[in-house]
Amino acid sequence: MSRFLFVVPPLVGHVNPLVGVAAELASRGHPVAWAGVPELVCRLAGPDAHVFPAPVSWAEADRPVRPADIRGPEALRFLWERFLVPLADAMADGVREAVLAFRPDVVVADQQAPAGALVAERLGVPWATSATTPAEFTDALAAMPKAAAWIDALLRDLRQRIGDPEGTADPRFSPRLVLAFTAPELAGPPARGGDAIRWVGPSLTARPSPADFPWEWLDPGRATVLVTLGTANTGAGERFLTACAEALRARADRLQAVVVDPQGALGARPGAGPNGAFPGTGTGTERGTGTGAGGVRVDGDLLALPEVPQLALLRRVDAVVCHAGHNTVVEALWHGVPLVVAPIRDDQPVVAAQVCDAGAGVRVRFGRATAARIGEAVDAVLYGPGHRAAARAIGSALRAAGGAAAAADHLERMPEVPGDHEDVEASENSEDSEAYEVYEDAEAHGGPGRPGKPEQHEEPGKPGNPRNPGKPGTAEDREAG
């Protein structure tokens, strides 16, 4: 059996795809652990997940808050200068401790957690890339060489601090294996990543979800449209969600809307009963009907909730209006559901373009779309001749890619590749290399710390069951965006 360490940033959409992969590997008998924020990982992967804290401390006050109106080059600068690079520096010690304690055969590093790749490189451990969005494959900065050079310089400086100064691999692209959670039928031919890319499609697995969704509210005689802006854009959507609500209400004779509204942007709606009871159903909610975060707005035509069971709901909807977050897009298309995409920033314009190029959706402008324009786009994907057929075709390709099982297959083959740990020998004088060699020497002689010896990882009373050293999270669960 091989040991796998998943290194993830504190972003729901980057953890969720790997939850299924980790579960698949564990079901095959492989020891699995995580390096990330314990509260988030345990919330998504389950309270028994074995999580090494990375960063060791990640207080709310330490987290950068991105202004809601930031776009374009400003958003790119914020992403790298204020989030990705500081996060990598903060994660490095925790990742190093995780590698030395867990002794993985393979590190699986998310593209937005470069500390995973760089620390693995420094310690001579094989590493794979988890690409939860295809944006990096497109070389979107080819037309902006100065921006690309600036990012390259940031990564070089980061490597000097936490990686192998002599290393050359881009930490966003493992030369051995890049797991792409999409399919070429949607993403198109890659401009970067080369032969290491393996297209595995979305990794869908059961997730924690709200227990009080009123399934009986759904009207089988009308189309259902889901509106969501994911988990990372909750502060930017009031105007857009209001326009969506207006557009969809104008079509209440033929459709109904479920709106994910975590900030309560739509407020409460007259007609919701005491304590948020859903009219005609007798179903209640603890979130109440007041305005503000966590409020519920409901009537016969529009249901607004702070969160929804997205994967389960996608089986019941006819169209999705969203921000073009990659997880939401591939999950909708996996179910054959066409989209109206309104990208906000980061990789979302790239993903939106892929949806439209594939014929599976229509794009509107997030900052300027009126209720009339949103309504026209919804009509197009619901009733137009080609969008649903294209969504179903892409869905077939995504399902055929294999998902978590295919990703696990590729990862299982990685330890078989010769030439591992050569960097440790090349830099044998470094403190990190010496620490790793101590572990390897103990392995070779069957001494303490050898993989398979449960005394190093068990929780008292639960032999052989790795447990998270931190406490399970208590924050509300949210679906990936």
Coordinates of C-alpha atoms in Angstrom, one line a residue:
M1 CA 0.0 0.0 0.0
S2 CA 1.1 3.6 -0.7
R3 CA 0.6 6.6 1.5
F4 CA -0.9 9.8 0.1
L5 CA -0.8 13.3 1.5
F6 CA -3.3 15.9 0.1
V7 CA -2.2 19.5 0.5
V8 CA -5.1 21.9 0.0
P9 CA -5.8 25.7 0.4
P10 CA -8.7 26.9 2.6
L11 CA -11.1 27.0 -0.3
V12 CA -14.2 24.8 -0.4
G13 CA -14.0 24.4 -4.2
H14 CA -10.5 23.1 -4.1
V15 CA -11.1 20.6 -1.3
N16 CA -14.3 19.0 -2.5
P17 CA -12.9 17.4 -5.6
L18 CA -10.2 15.7 -3.6
V19 CA -12.6 14.4 -0.9
G20 CA -13.9 11.7 -3.3
V21 CA -10.3 10.8 -4.4
A22 CA -9.1 10.4 -0.9
A23 CA -12.1 8.3 0.0
E24 CA -11.5 6.1 -3.0
L25 CA -7.9 5.6 -2.1
A26 CA -8.8 4.8 1.5
S27 CA -11.3 2.2 0.3
R28 CA -8.5 0.5 -1.5
G29 CA -6.5 0.3 1.7
H30 CA -4.1 3.2 1.2
P31 CA -3.3 5.4 4.2
V32 CA -4.5 9.0 3.5
A33 CA -3.9 12.3 5.3
W34 CA -4.4 16.0 4.6
A35 CA -2.4 19.2 5.2
G36 CA -4.7 22.1 5.4
V37 CA -7.1 23.9 7.7
P38 CA -8.5 21.2 10.0
E39 CA -11.9 22.9 10.5
L40 CA -12.6 23.1 6.7
V41 CA -11.2 19.7 5.8
C42 CA -13.0 17.9 8.5
R43 CA -16.2 19.7 7.6
L44 CA -16.0 18.4 4.0
A45 CA -14.1 15.1 4.3
G46 CA -15.6 14.0 7.6
P47 CA -14.6 14.4 11.3
D48 CA -12.3 11.3 11.1
A49 CA -10.1 12.9 8.5
H50 CA -6.4 12.8 9.5
V51 CA -5.4 16.5 9.1
F52 CA -2.0 18.1 9.8
P53 CA -2.7 21.8 10.4
A54 CA -1.2 24.0 7.6
P55 CA -1.1 26.8 8.2
V56 CA -0.5 25.9 11.8
S57 CA -2.6 29.0 12.7
W58 CA -5.1 30.5 10.4
A59 CA -7.1 33.0 12.5
E60 CA -10.0 34.9 10.9
A61 CA -8.1 38.2 11.5
D62 CA -5.1 36.9 9.4
R63 CA -7.2 36.2 6.3
P64 CA -7.2 38.8 3.5
V65 CA -10.6 40.1 2.6
R66 CA -10.9 40.8 -1.1
P67 CA -13.0 43.9 -2.0
A68 CA -16.2 42.8 -3.7
D69 CA -15.7 45.2 -6.7
I70 CA -12.2 44.2 -7.6
R71 CA -11.7 42.9 -11.1
G72 CA -9.2 42.2 -13.8
P73 CA -5.5 43.0 -13.1
E74 CA -6.3 44.2 -9.6
A75 CA -7.9 40.9 -8.8
L76 CA -4.9 39.0 -10.2
R77 CA -2.5 41.1 -8.1
F78 CA -4.6 40.6 -5.0
L79 CA -4.8 36.8 -5.6
W80 CA -1.1 36.4 -5.8
E81 CA 0.3 39.1 -3.5
R82 CA -2.3 39.0 -0.7
F83 CA -3.4 35.4 -0.8
L84 CA -1.5 32.7 -2.7
V85 CA 2.1 33.7 -1.8
P86 CA 1.4 34.6 1.8
L87 CA -0.6 31.4 2.2
A88 CA 2.2 29.3 0.8
D89 CA 4.7 30.9 3.2
A90 CA 2.2 30.2 6.1
M91 CA 1.6 26.6 5.0
A92 CA 5.2 25.6 4.5
D93 CA 6.1 24.6 8.0
G94 CA 2.9 22.6 8.5
V95 CA 3.4 20.8 5.2
R96 CA 7.0 20.0 6.1
E97 CA 5.9 18.6 9.4
A98 CA 3.1 16.6 7.7
V99 CA 5.6 15.0 5.3
L100 CA 8.1 14.1 7.9
A101 CA 5.4 12.7 10.3
F102 CA 3.2 10.9 7.8
R103 CA 5.9 9.9 5.3
P104 CA 3.8 9.9 2.2
D105 CA 4.9 8.1 -1.0
V106 CA 3.0 10.8 -3.0
V107 CA 2.1 14.3 -2.2
V108 CA -1.0 15.6 -4.0
A109 CA -0.8 19.4 -4.1
D110 CA -3.6 21.7 -5.3
Q111 CA -2.5 24.3 -7.8
Q112 CA -3.4 27.1 -5.3
A113 CA -1.3 25.4 -2.5
P114 CA 2.2 25.6 -4.1
A115 CA 3.7 24.9 -0.7
G116 CA 2.7 21.3 -1.2
A117 CA 4.7 21.0 -4.4
L118 CA 7.7 23.0 -3.3
V119 CA 8.1 21.3 0.1
A120 CA 7.7 17.9 -1.6
E121 CA 10.4 18.9 -4.1
R122 CA 12.7 20.0 -1.3
L123 CA 12.3 16.7 0.5
G124 CA 12.6 14.6 -2.7
V125 CA 9.0 13.2 -2.4
P126 CA 7.1 12.6 -5.7
W127 CA 4.2 15.0 -6.1
A128 CA 1.1 15.2 -8.3
T129 CA -0.9 18.3 -9.1
S130 CA -4.6 18.7 -8.4
A131 CA -6.1 21.1 -11.0
T132 CA -9.6 21.9 -9.8
T133 CA -10.0 24.5 -12.6
P134 CA -8.7 24.3 -16.2
A135 CA -7.8 28.0 -16.3
E136 CA -4.0 27.4 -15.9
F137 CA -4.1 25.0 -18.9
T138 CA -5.2 27.8 -21.2
D139 CA -2.1 30.0 -20.7
A140 CA -4.5 33.0 -20.3
L141 CA -1.6 35.3 -19.5
A142 CA 0.1 34.7 -22.9
A143 CA -1.2 38.0 -24.1
M144 CA 0.1 39.7 -20.9
P145 CA 3.8 38.7 -20.8
K146 CA 4.6 41.2 -18.0
A147 CA 2.0 39.7 -15.7
A148 CA 3.2 36.2 -16.5
A149 CA 6.8 37.2 -15.8
W150 CA 5.7 38.8 -12.5
I151 CA 4.0 35.6 -11.3
D152 CA 7.1 33.6 -12.4
A153 CA 9.3 35.9 -10.3
L154 CA 7.0 35.5 -7.3
L155 CA 7.2 31.7 -7.6
R156 CA 11.0 31.8 -8.0
D157 CA 11.3 33.8 -4.8
L158 CA 8.9 31.5 -3.0
R159 CA 11.0 28.5 -4.1
Q160 CA 14.1 30.1 -2.6
R161 CA 12.3 30.4 0.8
I162 CA 10.5 27.1 1.1
G163 CA 11.5 24.8 -1.8
D164 CA 14.7 23.5 -3.4
P165 CA 16.6 26.5 -4.8
E166 CA 17.9 24.3 -7.6
G167 CA 14.5 23.1 -8.6
T168 CA 13.0 24.0 -11.9
A169 CA 9.5 22.5 -12.1
D170 CA 6.6 24.9 -12.1
P171 CA 4.8 24.1 -8.8
R172 CA 1.4 24.4 -10.6
F173 CA 2.3 21.5 -13.0
S174 CA 3.8 18.3 -11.7
P175 CA 6.0 16.8 -14.4
R176 CA 4.7 13.4 -13.3
L177 CA 0.9 13.8 -13.0
V178 CA -1.6 16.6 -13.3
L179 CA -5.2 15.5 -12.4
A180 CA -7.6 17.7 -14.4
F181 CA -11.1 17.5 -13.0
T182 CA -12.7 18.2 -16.3
A183 CA -12.7 16.8 -19.9
P184 CA -11.1 18.0 -23.1
E185 CA -14.5 18.2 -24.7
L186 CA -15.2 21.1 -22.4
A187 CA -11.7 22.5 -21.7
G188 CA -10.3 22.2 -25.2
P189 CA -6.7 21.3 -26.0
P190 CA -4.3 22.4 -23.2
A191 CA -1.7 25.0 -23.9
R192 CA 0.2 24.0 -20.7
G193 CA 0.6 20.9 -18.7
G194 CA 1.6 18.6 -21.6
D195 CA 1.7 14.9 -21.4
A196 CA 1.3 14.8 -17.6
I197 CA -2.3 15.8 -17.8
R198 CA -4.9 13.1 -17.0
W199 CA -8.5 14.1 -17.7
V200 CA -10.6 12.6 -14.9
G201 CA -13.8 14.7 -14.9
P202 CA -15.5 15.9 -11.8
S203 CA -15.1 14.0 -8.6
L204 CA -18.5 13.8 -7.1
T205 CA -19.1 12.4 -3.7
A206 CA -21.6 12.7 -0.8
R207 CA -21.3 16.0 1.0
P208 CA -22.6 17.4 4.2
S209 CA -25.8 19.3 3.3
P210 CA -28.7 21.1 4.9
A211 CA -31.3 18.8 6.2
D212 CA -34.3 21.1 5.8
F213 CA -34.5 21.6 2.1
P214 CA -38.3 21.5 1.2
W215 CA -38.3 19.1 -1.7
E216 CA -42.1 19.1 -1.7
W217 CA -41.9 22.8 -2.6
L218 CA -40.7 21.9 -6.1
D219 CA -43.5 22.0 -8.7
P220 CA -43.2 19.2 -11.2
G221 CA -45.4 21.1 -13.7
R222 CA -42.8 23.9 -14.1
A223 CA -39.1 24.1 -14.9
T224 CA -36.8 24.8 -12.0
V225 CA -33.9 27.2 -12.3
L226 CA -31.0 27.2 -9.7
V227 CA -29.2 30.5 -9.1
T228 CA -25.9 30.3 -7.2
L229 CA -22.7 32.4 -7.0
G230 CA -20.7 29.7 -5.1
T231 CA -18.9 30.1 -1.8
A232 CA -16.3 32.7 -2.6
N233 CA -18.5 35.5 -4.0
T234 CA -21.2 36.0 -1.4
G235 CA -20.4 39.6 -0.8
A236 CA -20.6 40.6 -4.5
G237 CA -24.0 39.4 -5.6
E238 CA -26.8 41.6 -4.2
R239 CA -27.5 43.5 -7.5
F240 CA -27.2 40.4 -9.6
L241 CA -29.3 38.2 -7.4
T242 CA -32.0 40.9 -7.3
A243 CA -32.0 41.1 -11.1
C244 CA -32.3 37.3 -11.3
A245 CA -35.2 37.2 -9.0
E246 CA -37.0 39.8 -11.0
A247 CA -36.3 38.0 -14.3
L248 CA -37.5 34.6 -12.9
R249 CA -40.6 36.0 -11.2
A250 CA -41.7 37.4 -14.5
R251 CA -41.7 33.8 -15.9
A252 CA -43.5 32.3 -12.9
D253 CA -46.2 30.9 -15.1
R254 CA -43.6 28.4 -16.5
L255 CA -40.8 28.2 -14.1
Q256 CA -39.8 28.5 -10.4
A257 CA -36.4 29.6 -8.9
V258 CA -34.2 28.3 -6.1
V259 CA -31.7 31.1 -5.2
V260 CA -28.7 30.5 -3.0
D261 CA -28.6 33.7 -0.9
P262 CA -26.1 33.3 2.0
Q263 CA -26.1 37.0 2.8
G264 CA -29.8 37.5 2.7
A265 CA -29.5 39.9 -0.2
L266 CA -33.1 39.2 -1.2
G267 CA -34.4 39.7 2.3
A268 CA -37.6 38.1 3.7
R269 CA -40.7 37.8 1.6
P270 CA -44.2 38.4 2.9
G271 CA -46.0 35.0 2.9
A272 CA -43.3 33.0 4.7
G273 CA -44.9 31.6 7.8
P274 CA -43.8 31.9 11.5
N275 CA -40.2 30.7 12.0
G276 CA -39.8 30.3 8.3
A277 CA -42.5 27.7 7.7
F278 CA -42.8 26.9 4.0
P279 CA -46.4 27.8 2.8
G280 CA -48.4 24.7 2.1
T281 CA -45.8 22.3 3.3
G282 CA -45.6 22.6 7.1
T283 CA -41.8 22.4 6.8
G284 CA -39.9 24.7 9.1
T285 CA -36.4 26.1 9.3
E286 CA -34.3 27.2 12.1
R287 CA -33.0 30.1 10.1
G288 CA -36.1 32.2 10.3
T289 CA -37.5 34.8 7.9
G290 CA -35.7 38.0 8.9
T291 CA -33.5 39.9 6.5
G292 CA -29.8 39.6 6.6
A293 CA -27.4 36.6 6.6
G294 CA -29.2 33.3 7.0
G295 CA -32.6 34.7 6.1
V296 CA -35.2 32.8 4.1
R297 CA -37.4 34.2 1.4
V298 CA -40.1 32.0 0.1
D299 CA -43.3 31.9 -1.8
G300 CA -44.7 29.7 -4.5
D301 CA -42.4 31.0 -7.2
L302 CA -39.0 31.7 -5.6
L303 CA -37.2 30.0 -2.7
A304 CA -34.1 31.8 -1.3
L305 CA -31.9 29.9 1.1
P306 CA -28.5 30.4 2.6
E307 CA -27.3 27.0 1.3
V308 CA -28.7 24.1 -0.7
P309 CA -27.8 20.5 -1.3
Q310 CA -26.4 21.3 -4.7
L311 CA -25.6 17.8 -6.0
A312 CA -28.9 16.4 -5.0
L313 CA -30.8 19.5 -6.4
L314 CA -29.0 19.4 -9.7
R315 CA -30.9 16.1 -10.5
R316 CA -34.1 18.1 -10.2
V317 CA -33.3 21.4 -12.0
D318 CA -33.6 22.4 -15.7
A319 CA -31.1 25.3 -15.9
V320 CA -28.4 26.9 -13.7
V321 CA -27.5 30.6 -13.5
C322 CA -24.1 30.9 -11.9
H323 CA -20.7 32.7 -11.7
A324 CA -18.9 30.2 -13.9
G325 CA -17.2 28.6 -10.9
H326 CA -15.6 25.5 -12.2
N327 CA -17.1 23.0 -9.7
T328 CA -20.6 24.4 -10.2
V329 CA -20.2 24.3 -14.0
V330 CA -18.9 20.7 -14.3
E331 CA -21.4 19.5 -11.7
A332 CA -24.3 21.0 -13.7
L333 CA -23.0 19.6 -17.0
W334 CA -22.4 16.2 -15.5
H335 CA -26.1 16.2 -14.9
G336 CA -26.8 17.4 -18.4
V337 CA -28.0 20.8 -17.2
P338 CA -27.4 23.9 -19.4
L339 CA -26.1 27.2 -17.9
V340 CA -26.3 30.9 -17.9
V341 CA -22.8 32.0 -16.8
A342 CA -22.0 35.4 -15.3
P343 CA -18.2 35.3 -14.5
I344 CA -17.0 37.7 -11.9
R345 CA -13.2 37.2 -11.7
D346 CA -10.2 34.9 -11.4
D347 CA -10.7 31.7 -13.6
Q348 CA -14.4 32.3 -14.1
P349 CA -14.1 34.2 -17.5
V350 CA -12.1 31.3 -18.9
V351 CA -14.6 28.7 -17.7
A352 CA -17.5 30.8 -19.0
A353 CA -15.8 30.9 -22.4
Q354 CA -15.4 27.1 -22.4
V355 CA -19.1 26.7 -21.6
C356 CA -20.2 28.9 -24.5
D357 CA -17.6 27.5 -26.9
A358 CA -19.1 24.1 -26.2
G359 CA -22.6 25.4 -26.9
A360 CA -23.8 24.4 -23.4
G361 CA -24.7 27.8 -22.2
V362 CA -25.1 31.6 -22.6
R363 CA -22.9 34.3 -21.0
V364 CA -24.2 37.5 -19.5
R365 CA -22.2 40.4 -17.9
F366 CA -22.2 40.1 -14.1
G367 CA -21.9 43.8 -13.4
R368 CA -24.4 45.0 -16.0
A369 CA -26.9 42.3 -16.8
T370 CA -30.5 43.6 -16.4
A371 CA -33.4 41.4 -15.5
A372 CA -34.5 41.5 -19.1
R373 CA -31.1 40.2 -20.4
I374 CA -31.0 37.5 -17.7
G375 CA -34.5 36.4 -18.6
E376 CA -33.6 36.2 -22.3
A377 CA -30.6 34.1 -21.5
V378 CA -32.6 31.7 -19.3
D379 CA -35.2 31.4 -22.1
A380 CA -32.4 30.6 -24.5
V381 CA -31.0 27.7 -22.5
L382 CA -34.4 26.3 -21.5
Y383 CA -36.1 26.5 -24.8
G384 CA -33.4 27.0 -27.4
P385 CA -32.6 24.2 -29.8
G386 CA -29.0 23.3 -28.9
H387 CA -27.9 24.2 -25.4
R388 CA -29.5 21.2 -23.6
A389 CA -28.2 18.8 -26.2
A390 CA -24.7 20.2 -25.9
A391 CA -24.9 20.0 -22.1
R392 CA -25.9 16.4 -22.3
A393 CA -23.0 15.6 -24.7
I394 CA -20.5 17.3 -22.4
G395 CA -22.1 15.5 -19.4
S396 CA -21.5 12.1 -21.1
A397 CA -17.8 13.0 -21.6
L398 CA -17.4 14.1 -18.0
R399 CA -19.0 10.9 -16.7
A400 CA -16.9 8.7 -19.0
A401 CA -13.7 10.3 -17.7
G402 CA -14.1 8.3 -14.5
G403 CA -14.0 10.8 -11.7
A404 CA -12.5 9.8 -8.3
A405 CA -11.9 6.2 -9.3
A406 CA -9.9 7.3 -12.4
A407 CA -7.9 9.8 -10.3
A408 CA -7.1 7.1 -7.8
D409 CA -5.9 4.8 -10.6
H410 CA -3.4 7.4 -11.8
L411 CA -2.2 8.1 -8.3
E412 CA -1.7 4.4 -7.5
R413 CA 0.7 4.1 -10.4
M414 CA 2.8 7.1 -9.4
P415 CA 5.0 5.3 -6.7
E416 CA 6.0 2.8 -9.4
V417 CA 7.9 5.5 -11.3
P418 CA 11.7 5.1 -10.8
G419 CA 14.0 7.9 -9.7
D420 CA 12.2 9.0 -6.5
H421 CA 14.1 10.8 -3.7
E422 CA 17.1 11.7 -5.9
D423 CA 16.9 15.3 -4.8
V424 CA 17.4 14.1 -1.2
E425 CA 20.7 12.5 -2.1
A426 CA 21.7 15.6 -4.1
S427 CA 21.2 17.9 -1.2
E428 CA 22.1 15.6 1.7
N429 CA 23.5 18.4 3.8
S430 CA 20.2 20.2 4.2
E431 CA 18.3 19.9 7.5
D432 CA 15.2 18.8 5.7
S433 CA 16.9 16.1 3.7
E434 CA 18.6 14.7 6.9
A435 CA 15.3 14.5 8.6
Y436 CA 13.8 12.6 5.7
E437 CA 16.8 10.3 5.5
V438 CA 16.3 9.4 9.2
Y439 CA 12.8 8.3 8.4
E440 CA 13.9 6.3 5.3
D441 CA 16.7 4.6 7.3
A442 CA 14.2 3.5 9.9
E443 CA 11.9 2.2 7.2
A444 CA 14.7 0.2 5.6
H445 CA 15.6 -1.5 8.9
G446 CA 12.0 -2.1 10.0
G447 CA 12.5 0.2 13.0
P448 CA 10.1 2.6 14.7
G449 CA 8.1 4.7 12.3
R450 CA 7.9 2.2 9.6
P451 CA 4.7 2.5 7.5
G452 CA 2.2 0.0 8.6
K453 CA 3.1 0.3 12.3
P454 CA -0.1 1.7 13.8
E455 CA 1.4 2.9 17.0
Q456 CA 2.6 6.0 15.2
H457 CA -0.8 7.1 13.9
E458 CA -3.6 5.5 16.0
E459 CA -5.9 7.2 18.4
P460 CA -6.2 5.5 21.8
G461 CA -8.9 2.9 21.7
K462 CA -9.1 3.0 17.9
P463 CA -6.2 0.9 16.5
G464 CA -5.1 1.8 13.0
N465 CA -7.6 4.7 12.7
P466 CA -5.8 7.9 11.9
R467 CA -7.5 10.9 13.4
N468 CA -7.3 14.6 13.0
P469 CA -5.3 16.3 15.7
G470 CA -7.6 19.3 15.5
K471 CA -11.3 19.5 16.3
P472 CA -14.0 19.1 13.7
G473 CA -15.3 22.3 12.3
T474 CA -18.6 23.8 13.5
A475 CA -19.2 26.3 10.7
E476 CA -22.2 25.8 8.5
D477 CA -21.5 23.5 5.6
R478 CA -21.7 25.0 2.1
E479 CA -21.6 23.5 -1.3
A480 CA -18.7 24.0 -3.6
G481 CA -18.8 26.8 -6.2

